[in-house]
Amino acid sequence: MHDLEKLARYKMPFGKFKDWALIDLPEEYIFWFESQGFPPGELGELLAMLVEIKVNGLEHLVRPLKN
C-alpha cells in the first residue's frame, strides 16, 4: 500500500482519537506529537509525513483515498 493510502486508511491505534483515520486527526493533535516526539516505527513515520501534508495544505490529495 502506498504511503498516501496508509494516511487515508491507517487507524490511530491508541489515545483520545483511537480508531480515527490518520488524515482525520486534528492538526493540534498531530503538532503535539511533533513537539513531544513521534512514536517509533511506521506510525511515527506516517505522523511525520502527515505534519508536512497538513502544513502544506495537501489533505485534498489524501482524502479521496479513504474509500
PDB file of N, CA, C and O in Angstrom:
ATOM      1  N   MET A   1       0.852  -1.180   0.000  1.00  0.00           N
ATOM      2  CA  MET A   1       0.000   0.000   0.000  1.00  0.00           C
ATOM      3  C   MET A   1       0.896   1.242   0.000  1.00  0.00           C
ATOM      4  O   MET A   1       1.885   1.311   0.713  1.00  0.00           O
ATOM      5  N   HIS A   2       0.543   2.201  -0.788  1.00  0.00           N
ATOM      6  CA  HIS A   2       1.263   3.461  -0.900  1.00  0.00           C
ATOM      7  C   HIS A   2       1.094   4.278   0.382  1.00  0.00           C
ATOM      8  O   HIS A   2       0.083   4.167   1.059  1.00  0.00           O
ATOM      9  N   ASP A   3       2.087   5.095   0.726  1.00  0.00           N
ATOM     10  CA  ASP A   3       2.042   5.871   1.972  1.00  0.00           C
ATOM     11  C   ASP A   3       0.832   6.798   2.058  1.00  0.00           C
ATOM     12  O   ASP A   3       0.261   6.963   3.131  1.00  0.00           O
ATOM     13  N   LEU A   4       0.436   7.399   0.947  1.00  0.00           N
ATOM     14  CA  LEU A   4      -0.740   8.279   0.995  1.00  0.00           C
ATOM     15  C   LEU A   4      -2.004   7.475   1.300  1.00  0.00           C
ATOM     16  O   LEU A   4      -2.877   7.945   2.029  1.00  0.00           O
ATOM     17  N   GLU A   5      -2.084   6.270   0.763  1.00  0.00           N
ATOM     18  CA  GLU A   5      -3.222   5.401   1.084  1.00  0.00           C
ATOM     19  C   GLU A   5      -3.205   5.022   2.566  1.00  0.00           C
ATOM     20  O   GLU A   5      -4.250   4.950   3.203  1.00  0.00           O
ATOM     21  N   LYS A   6      -2.029   4.793   3.101  1.00  0.00           N
ATOM     22  CA  LYS A   6      -1.918   4.465   4.520  1.00  0.00           C
ATOM     23  C   LYS A   6      -2.414   5.625   5.382  1.00  0.00           C
ATOM     24  O   LYS A   6      -3.105   5.410   6.378  1.00  0.00           O
ATOM     25  N   LEU A   7      -2.065   6.853   5.013  1.00  0.00           N
ATOM     26  CA  LEU A   7      -2.545   8.014   5.776  1.00  0.00           C
ATOM     27  C   LEU A   7      -4.065   8.098   5.746  1.00  0.00           C
ATOM     28  O   LEU A   7      -4.687   8.532   6.703  1.00  0.00           O
ATOM     29  N   ALA A   8      -4.647   7.683   4.647  1.00  0.00           N
ATOM     30  CA  ALA A   8      -6.098   7.745   4.500  1.00  0.00           C
ATOM     31  C   ALA A   8      -6.805   6.621   5.253  1.00  0.00           C
ATOM     32  O   ALA A   8      -7.913   6.803   5.743  1.00  0.00           O
ATOM     33  N   ARG A   9      -6.154   5.467   5.368  1.00  0.00           N
ATOM     34  CA  ARG A   9      -6.837   4.283   5.896  1.00  0.00           C
ATOM     35  C   ARG A   9      -6.319   3.795   7.243  1.00  0.00           C
ATOM     36  O   ARG A   9      -7.031   3.081   7.949  1.00  0.00           O
ATOM     37  N   TYR A  10      -5.083   4.128   7.585  1.00  0.00           N
ATOM     38  CA  TYR A  10      -4.475   3.659   8.829  1.00  0.00           C
ATOM     39  C   TYR A  10      -5.215   4.290  10.006  1.00  0.00           C
ATOM     40  O   TYR A  10      -5.432   5.499  10.035  1.00  0.00           O
ATOM     41  N   LYS A  11      -5.579   3.486  10.955  1.00  0.00           N
ATOM     42  CA  LYS A  11      -6.331   3.965  12.124  1.00  0.00           C
ATOM     43  C   LYS A  11      -5.381   4.217  13.291  1.00  0.00           C
ATOM     44  O   LYS A  11      -4.465   3.424  13.542  1.00  0.00           O
ATOM     45  N   MET A  12      -5.609   5.315  13.989  1.00  0.00           N
ATOM     46  CA  MET A  12      -4.820   5.620  15.184  1.00  0.00           C
ATOM     47  C   MET A  12      -5.047   4.489  16.186  1.00  0.00           C
ATOM     48  O   MET A  12      -6.197   4.189  16.528  1.00  0.00           O
ATOM     49  N   PRO A  13      -3.980   3.830  16.653  1.00  0.00           N
ATOM     50  CA  PRO A  13      -4.153   2.635  17.480  1.00  0.00           C
ATOM     51  C   PRO A  13      -4.386   2.900  18.973  1.00  0.00           C
ATOM     52  O   PRO A  13      -4.681   1.972  19.713  1.00  0.00           O
ATOM     53  N   PHE A  14      -4.292   4.149  19.412  1.00  0.00           N
ATOM     54  CA  PHE A  14      -4.428   4.430  20.841  1.00  0.00           C
ATOM     55  C   PHE A  14      -4.828   5.886  21.060  1.00  0.00           C
ATOM     56  O   PHE A  14      -4.844   6.686  20.138  1.00  0.00           O
ATOM     57  N   GLY A  15      -5.132   6.199  22.312  1.00  0.00           N
ATOM     58  CA  GLY A  15      -5.365   7.587  22.700  1.00  0.00           C
ATOM     59  C   GLY A  15      -6.767   8.091  22.462  1.00  0.00           C
ATOM     60  O   GLY A  15      -7.689   7.345  22.117  1.00  0.00           O
ATOM     61  N   LYS A  16      -6.901   9.378  22.639  1.00  0.00           N
ATOM     62  CA  LYS A  16      -8.187  10.066  22.531  1.00  0.00           C
ATOM     63  C   LYS A  16      -8.848   9.857  21.165  1.00  0.00           C
ATOM     64  O   LYS A  16     -10.068   9.827  21.056  1.00  0.00           O
ATOM     65  N   PHE A  17      -8.041   9.712  20.137  1.00  0.00           N
ATOM     66  CA  PHE A  17      -8.562   9.587  18.778  1.00  0.00           C
ATOM     67  C   PHE A  17      -8.369   8.177  18.216  1.00  0.00           C
ATOM     68  O   PHE A  17      -8.235   7.994  17.001  1.00  0.00           O
ATOM     69  N   LYS A  18      -8.386   7.196  19.101  1.00  0.00           N
ATOM     70  CA  LYS A  18      -8.250   5.802  18.691  1.00  0.00           C
ATOM     71  C   LYS A  18      -9.309   5.472  17.634  1.00  0.00           C
ATOM     72  O   LYS A  18     -10.454   5.907  17.737  1.00  0.00           O
ATOM     73  N   ASP A  19      -8.894   4.756  16.629  1.00  0.00           N
ATOM     74  CA  ASP A  19      -9.732   4.303  15.509  1.00  0.00           C
ATOM     75  C   ASP A  19     -10.069   5.398  14.500  1.00  0.00           C
ATOM     76  O   ASP A  19     -10.849   5.150  13.579  1.00  0.00           O
ATOM     77  N   TRP A  20      -9.534   6.589  14.646  1.00  0.00           N
ATOM     78  CA  TRP A  20      -9.685   7.630  13.628  1.00  0.00           C
ATOM     79  C   TRP A  20      -8.650   7.385  12.530  1.00  0.00           C
ATOM     80  O   TRP A  20      -7.509   7.011  12.804  1.00  0.00           O
ATOM     81  N   ALA A  21      -9.024   7.627  11.289  1.00  0.00           N
ATOM     82  CA  ALA A  21      -8.040   7.605  10.203  1.00  0.00           C
ATOM     83  C   ALA A  21      -7.034   8.726  10.450  1.00  0.00           C
ATOM     84  O   ALA A  21      -7.405   9.811  10.917  1.00  0.00           O
ATOM     85  N   LEU A  22      -5.766   8.476  10.170  1.00  0.00           N
ATOM     86  CA  LEU A  22      -4.739   9.481  10.450  1.00  0.00           C
ATOM     87  C   LEU A  22      -5.052  10.810   9.774  1.00  0.00           C
ATOM     88  O   LEU A  22      -4.863  11.867  10.370  1.00  0.00           O
ATOM     89  N   ILE A  23      -5.541  10.785   8.546  1.00  0.00           N
ATOM     90  CA  ILE A  23      -5.829  12.028   7.829  1.00  0.00           C
ATOM     91  C   ILE A  23      -6.899  12.852   8.538  1.00  0.00           C
ATOM     92  O   ILE A  23      -6.955  14.066   8.391  1.00  0.00           O
ATOM     93  N   ASP A  24      -7.733  12.211   9.350  1.00  0.00           N
ATOM     94  CA  ASP A  24      -8.811  12.916  10.042  1.00  0.00           C
ATOM     95  C   ASP A  24      -8.411  13.455  11.417  1.00  0.00           C
ATOM     96  O   ASP A  24      -9.208  14.141  12.059  1.00  0.00           O
ATOM     97  N   LEU A  25      -7.199  13.154  11.858  1.00  0.00           N
ATOM     98  CA  LEU A  25      -6.771  13.636  13.173  1.00  0.00           C
ATOM     99  C   LEU A  25      -6.688  15.162  13.179  1.00  0.00           C
ATOM    100  O   LEU A  25      -6.259  15.774  12.194  1.00  0.00           O
ATOM    101  N   PRO A  26      -7.086  15.789  14.277  1.00  0.00           N
ATOM    102  CA  PRO A  26      -6.985  17.252  14.364  1.00  0.00           C
ATOM    103  C   PRO A  26      -5.527  17.715  14.280  1.00  0.00           C
ATOM    104  O   PRO A  26      -4.617  17.046  14.790  1.00  0.00           O
ATOM    105  N   GLU A  27      -5.330  18.853  13.652  1.00  0.00           N
ATOM    106  CA  GLU A  27      -3.975  19.387  13.494  1.00  0.00           C
ATOM    107  C   GLU A  27      -3.279  19.557  14.840  1.00  0.00           C
ATOM    108  O   GLU A  27      -2.087  19.275  14.964  1.00  0.00           O
ATOM    109  N   GLU A  28      -4.006  20.016  15.855  1.00  0.00           N
ATOM    110  CA  GLU A  28      -3.390  20.243  17.168  1.00  0.00           C
ATOM    111  C   GLU A  28      -2.784  18.958  17.719  1.00  0.00           C
ATOM    112  O   GLU A  28      -1.733  18.977  18.348  1.00  0.00           O
ATOM    113  N   TYR A  29      -3.463  17.847  17.498  1.00  0.00           N
ATOM    114  CA  TYR A  29      -3.001  16.542  17.985  1.00  0.00           C
ATOM    115  C   TYR A  29      -1.725  16.126  17.251  1.00  0.00           C
ATOM    116  O   TYR A  29      -0.756  15.670  17.858  1.00  0.00           O
ATOM    117  N   ILE A  30      -1.705  16.323  15.959  1.00  0.00           N
ATOM    118  CA  ILE A  30      -0.538  15.962  15.155  1.00  0.00           C
ATOM    119  C   ILE A  30       0.656  16.831  15.529  1.00  0.00           C
ATOM    120  O   ILE A  30       1.769  16.337  15.696  1.00  0.00           O
ATOM    121  N   PHE A  31       0.412  18.129  15.714  1.00  0.00           N
ATOM    122  CA  PHE A  31       1.505  19.028  16.063  1.00  0.00           C
ATOM    123  C   PHE A  31       1.976  18.794  17.500  1.00  0.00           C
ATOM    124  O   PHE A  31       3.143  19.035  17.818  1.00  0.00           O
ATOM    125  N   TRP A  32       1.103  18.304  18.363  1.00  0.00           N
ATOM    126  CA  TRP A  32       1.523  17.932  19.710  1.00  0.00           C
ATOM    127  C   TRP A  32       2.523  16.783  19.622  1.00  0.00           C
ATOM    128  O   TRP A  32       3.562  16.799  20.289  1.00  0.00           O
ATOM    129  N   PHE A  33       2.214  15.781  18.793  1.00  0.00           N
ATOM    130  CA  PHE A  33       3.163  14.680  18.601  1.00  0.00           C
ATOM    131  C   PHE A  33       4.487  15.202  18.077  1.00  0.00           C
ATOM    132  O   PHE A  33       5.556  14.748  18.500  1.00  0.00           O
ATOM    133  N   GLU A  34       4.429  16.141  17.153  1.00  0.00           N
ATOM    134  CA  GLU A  34       5.667  16.689  16.594  1.00  0.00           C
ATOM    135  C   GLU A  34       6.513  17.322  17.698  1.00  0.00           C
ATOM    136  O   GLU A  34       7.728  17.128  17.738  1.00  0.00           O
ATOM    137  N   SER A  35       5.888  18.038  18.616  1.00  0.00           N
ATOM    138  CA  SER A  35       6.636  18.702  19.686  1.00  0.00           C
ATOM    139  C   SER A  35       7.119  17.730  20.754  1.00  0.00           C
ATOM    140  O   SER A  35       8.143  17.953  21.384  1.00  0.00           O
ATOM    141  N   GLN A  36       6.383  16.643  20.972  1.00  0.00           N
ATOM    142  CA  GLN A  36       6.722  15.677  22.018  1.00  0.00           C
ATOM    143  C   GLN A  36       7.595  14.528  21.509  1.00  0.00           C
ATOM    144  O   GLN A  36       8.217  13.835  22.301  1.00  0.00           O
ATOM    145  N   GLY A  37       7.578  14.319  20.220  1.00  0.00           N
ATOM    146  CA  GLY A  37       8.291  13.199  19.618  1.00  0.00           C
ATOM    147  C   GLY A  37       7.294  12.174  19.101  1.00  0.00           C
ATOM    148  O   GLY A  37       6.368  11.791  19.810  1.00  0.00           O
ATOM    149  N   PHE A  38       7.494  11.775  17.874  1.00  0.00           N
ATOM    150  CA  PHE A  38       6.602  10.798  17.260  1.00  0.00           C
ATOM    151  C   PHE A  38       6.871   9.409  17.833  1.00  0.00           C
ATOM    152  O   PHE A  38       7.990   9.104  18.241  1.00  0.00           O
ATOM    153  N   PRO A  39       5.845   8.559  17.862  1.00  0.00           N
ATOM    154  CA  PRO A  39       6.070   7.177  18.299  1.00  0.00           C
ATOM    155  C   PRO A  39       7.017   6.476  17.320  1.00  0.00           C
ATOM    156  O   PRO A  39       7.127   6.882  16.162  1.00  0.00           O
ATOM    157  N   PRO A  40       7.666   5.423  17.777  1.00  0.00           N
ATOM    158  CA  PRO A  40       8.588   4.720  16.886  1.00  0.00           C
ATOM    159  C   PRO A  40       7.844   3.940  15.801  1.00  0.00           C
ATOM    160  O   PRO A  40       6.649   3.682  15.906  1.00  0.00           O
ATOM    161  N   GLY A  41       8.579   3.604  14.771  1.00  0.00           N
ATOM    162  CA  GLY A  41       8.050   2.732  13.731  1.00  0.00           C
ATOM    163  C   GLY A  41       7.213   3.435  12.681  1.00  0.00           C
ATOM    164  O   GLY A  41       7.286   4.654  12.493  1.00  0.00           O
ATOM    165  N   GLU A  42       6.396   2.628  12.021  1.00  0.00           N
ATOM    166  CA  GLU A  42       5.594   3.112  10.904  1.00  0.00           C
ATOM    167  C   GLU A  42       4.626   4.223  11.308  1.00  0.00           C
ATOM    168  O   GLU A  42       4.468   5.202  10.579  1.00  0.00           O
ATOM    169  N   LEU A  43       4.009   4.102  12.481  1.00  0.00           N
ATOM    170  CA  LEU A  43       3.073   5.139  12.924  1.00  0.00           C
ATOM    171  C   LEU A  43       3.771   6.487  13.019  1.00  0.00           C
ATOM    172  O   LEU A  43       3.253   7.502  12.540  1.00  0.00           O
ATOM    173  N   GLY A  44       4.935   6.526  13.613  1.00  0.00           N
ATOM    174  CA  GLY A  44       5.680   7.778  13.723  1.00  0.00           C
ATOM    175  C   GLY A  44       6.055   8.351  12.372  1.00  0.00           C
ATOM    176  O   GLY A  44       5.975   9.564  12.148  1.00  0.00           O
ATOM    177  N   GLU A  45       6.461   7.483  11.465  1.00  0.00           N
ATOM    178  CA  GLU A  45       6.806   7.936  10.115  1.00  0.00           C
ATOM    179  C   GLU A  45       5.595   8.526   9.410  1.00  0.00           C
ATOM    180  O   GLU A  45       5.694   9.560   8.744  1.00  0.00           O
ATOM    181  N   LEU A  46       4.451   7.874   9.551  1.00  0.00           N
ATOM    182  CA  LEU A  46       3.233   8.381   8.920  1.00  0.00           C
ATOM    183  C   LEU A  46       2.792   9.703   9.534  1.00  0.00           C
ATOM    184  O   LEU A  46       2.369  10.619   8.822  1.00  0.00           O
ATOM    185  N   LEU A  47       2.896   9.832  10.855  1.00  0.00           N
ATOM    186  CA  LEU A  47       2.518  11.087  11.506  1.00  0.00           C
ATOM    187  C   LEU A  47       3.446  12.221  11.081  1.00  0.00           C
ATOM    188  O   LEU A  47       2.995  13.353  10.867  1.00  0.00           O
ATOM    189  N   ALA A  48       4.733  11.943  10.943  1.00  0.00           N
ATOM    190  CA  ALA A  48       5.671  12.968  10.474  1.00  0.00           C
ATOM    191  C   ALA A  48       5.319  13.403   9.053  1.00  0.00           C
ATOM    192  O   ALA A  48       5.351  14.600   8.734  1.00  0.00           O
ATOM    193  N   MET A  49       4.960  12.451   8.216  1.00  0.00           N
ATOM    194  CA  MET A  49       4.541  12.774   6.855  1.00  0.00           C
ATOM    195  C   MET A  49       3.255  13.604   6.880  1.00  0.00           C
ATOM    196  O   MET A  49       3.095  14.553   6.106  1.00  0.00           O
ATOM    197  N   LEU A  50       2.362  13.253   7.791  1.00  0.00           N
ATOM    198  CA  LEU A  50       1.099  13.964   7.899  1.00  0.00           C
ATOM    199  C   LEU A  50       1.298  15.420   8.302  1.00  0.00           C
ATOM    200  O   LEU A  50       0.585  16.306   7.826  1.00  0.00           O
ATOM    201  N   VAL A  51       2.274  15.688   9.148  1.00  0.00           N
ATOM    202  CA  VAL A  51       2.587  17.075   9.507  1.00  0.00           C
ATOM    203  C   VAL A  51       2.906  17.867   8.243  1.00  0.00           C
ATOM    204  O   VAL A  51       2.376  18.967   8.042  1.00  0.00           O
ATOM    205  N   GLU A  52       3.752  17.315   7.400  1.00  0.00           N
ATOM    206  CA  GLU A  52       4.127  18.015   6.166  1.00  0.00           C
ATOM    207  C   GLU A  52       2.923  18.221   5.252  1.00  0.00           C
ATOM    208  O   GLU A  52       2.775  19.282   4.645  1.00  0.00           O
ATOM    209  N   ILE A  53       2.076  17.238   5.170  1.00  0.00           N
ATOM    210  CA  ILE A  53       0.881  17.352   4.337  1.00  0.00           C
ATOM    211  C   ILE A  53      -0.046  18.442   4.869  1.00  0.00           C
ATOM    212  O   ILE A  53      -0.556  19.267   4.107  1.00  0.00           O
ATOM    213  N   LYS A  54      -0.258  18.460   6.190  1.00  0.00           N
ATOM    214  CA  LYS A  54      -1.141  19.471   6.794  1.00  0.00           C
ATOM    215  C   LYS A  54      -0.545  20.873   6.643  1.00  0.00           C
ATOM    216  O   LYS A  54      -1.260  21.822   6.302  1.00  0.00           O
ATOM    217  N   VAL A  55       0.741  21.011   6.913  1.00  0.00           N
ATOM    218  CA  VAL A  55       1.402  22.321   6.825  1.00  0.00           C
ATOM    219  C   VAL A  55       1.295  22.897   5.421  1.00  0.00           C
ATOM    220  O   VAL A  55       1.114  24.100   5.241  1.00  0.00           O
ATOM    221  N   ASN A  56       1.376  22.025   4.437  1.00  0.00           N
ATOM    222  CA  ASN A  56       1.357  22.478   3.046  1.00  0.00           C
ATOM    223  C   ASN A  56      -0.029  22.450   2.408  1.00  0.00           C
ATOM    224  O   ASN A  56      -0.169  22.695   1.216  1.00  0.00           O
ATOM    225  N   GLY A  57      -1.056  22.154   3.215  1.00  0.00           N
ATOM    226  CA  GLY A  57      -2.424  22.185   2.714  1.00  0.00           C
ATOM    227  C   GLY A  57      -2.721  21.150   1.643  1.00  0.00           C
ATOM    228  O   GLY A  57      -3.470  21.425   0.704  1.00  0.00           O
ATOM    229  N   LEU A  58      -2.154  19.957   1.785  1.00  0.00           N
ATOM    230  CA  LEU A  58      -2.298  18.934   0.754  1.00  0.00           C
ATOM    231  C   LEU A  58      -3.246  17.805   1.134  1.00  0.00           C
ATOM    232  O   LEU A  58      -3.240  16.749   0.499  1.00  0.00           O
ATOM    233  N   GLU A  59      -4.075  18.012   2.138  1.00  0.00           N
ATOM    234  CA  GLU A  59      -5.018  16.964   2.571  1.00  0.00           C
ATOM    235  C   GLU A  59      -5.905  16.505   1.420  1.00  0.00           C
ATOM    236  O   GLU A  59      -6.331  15.340   1.397  1.00  0.00           O
ATOM    237  N   HIS A  60      -6.190  17.413   0.488  1.00  0.00           N
ATOM    238  CA  HIS A  60      -7.061  17.070  -0.634  1.00  0.00           C
ATOM    239  C   HIS A  60      -6.498  15.943  -1.490  1.00  0.00           C
ATOM    240  O   HIS A  60      -7.226  15.298  -2.241  1.00  0.00           O
ATOM    241  N   LEU A  61      -5.197  15.679  -1.396  1.00  0.00           N
ATOM    242  CA  LEU A  61      -4.602  14.572  -2.124  1.00  0.00           C
ATOM    243  C   LEU A  61      -4.825  13.229  -1.444  1.00  0.00           C
ATOM    244  O   LEU A  61      -4.799  12.191  -2.088  1.00  0.00           O
ATOM    245  N   VAL A  62      -5.073  13.267  -0.136  1.00  0.00           N
ATOM    246  CA  VAL A  62      -5.200  12.044   0.654  1.00  0.00           C
ATOM    247  C   VAL A  62      -6.657  11.644   0.870  1.00  0.00           C
ATOM    248  O   VAL A  62      -7.002  10.472   0.795  1.00  0.00           O
ATOM    249  N   ARG A  63      -7.508  12.608   1.140  1.00  0.00           N
ATOM    250  CA  ARG A  63      -8.903  12.304   1.487  1.00  0.00           C
ATOM    251  C   ARG A  63      -9.634  11.412   0.470  1.00  0.00           C
ATOM    252  O   ARG A  63     -10.350  10.507   0.880  1.00  0.00           O
ATOM    253  N   PRO A  64      -9.450  11.598  -0.826  1.00  0.00           N
ATOM    254  CA  PRO A  64     -10.157  10.717  -1.768  1.00  0.00           C
ATOM    255  C   PRO A  64      -9.733   9.247  -1.666  1.00  0.00           C
ATOM    256  O   PRO A  64     -10.447   8.362  -2.128  1.00  0.00           O
ATOM    257  N   LEU A  65      -8.591   8.982  -1.073  1.00  0.00           N
ATOM    258  CA  LEU A  65      -8.088   7.617  -0.962  1.00  0.00           C
ATOM    259  C   LEU A  65      -8.718   6.838   0.189  1.00  0.00           C
ATOM    260  O   LEU A  65      -8.454   5.652   0.337  1.00  0.00           O
ATOM    261  N   LYS A  66      -9.558   7.487   0.982  1.00  0.00           N
ATOM    262  CA  LYS A  66     -10.199   6.817   2.111  1.00  0.00           C
ATOM    263  C   LYS A  66     -11.159   5.729   1.664  1.00  0.00           C
ATOM    264  O   LYS A  66     -11.365   4.754   2.372  1.00  0.00           O
ATOM    265  N   ASN A  67     -11.737   5.877   0.512  1.00  0.00           N
ATOM    266  CA  ASN A  67     -12.761   4.925   0.047  1.00  0.00           C
ATOM    267  C   ASN A  67     -12.173   3.710  -0.557  1.00  0.00           C
ATOM    268  O   ASN A  67     -11.527   3.384  -1.260  1.00  0.00           O
TER     269      ASN A  67
END
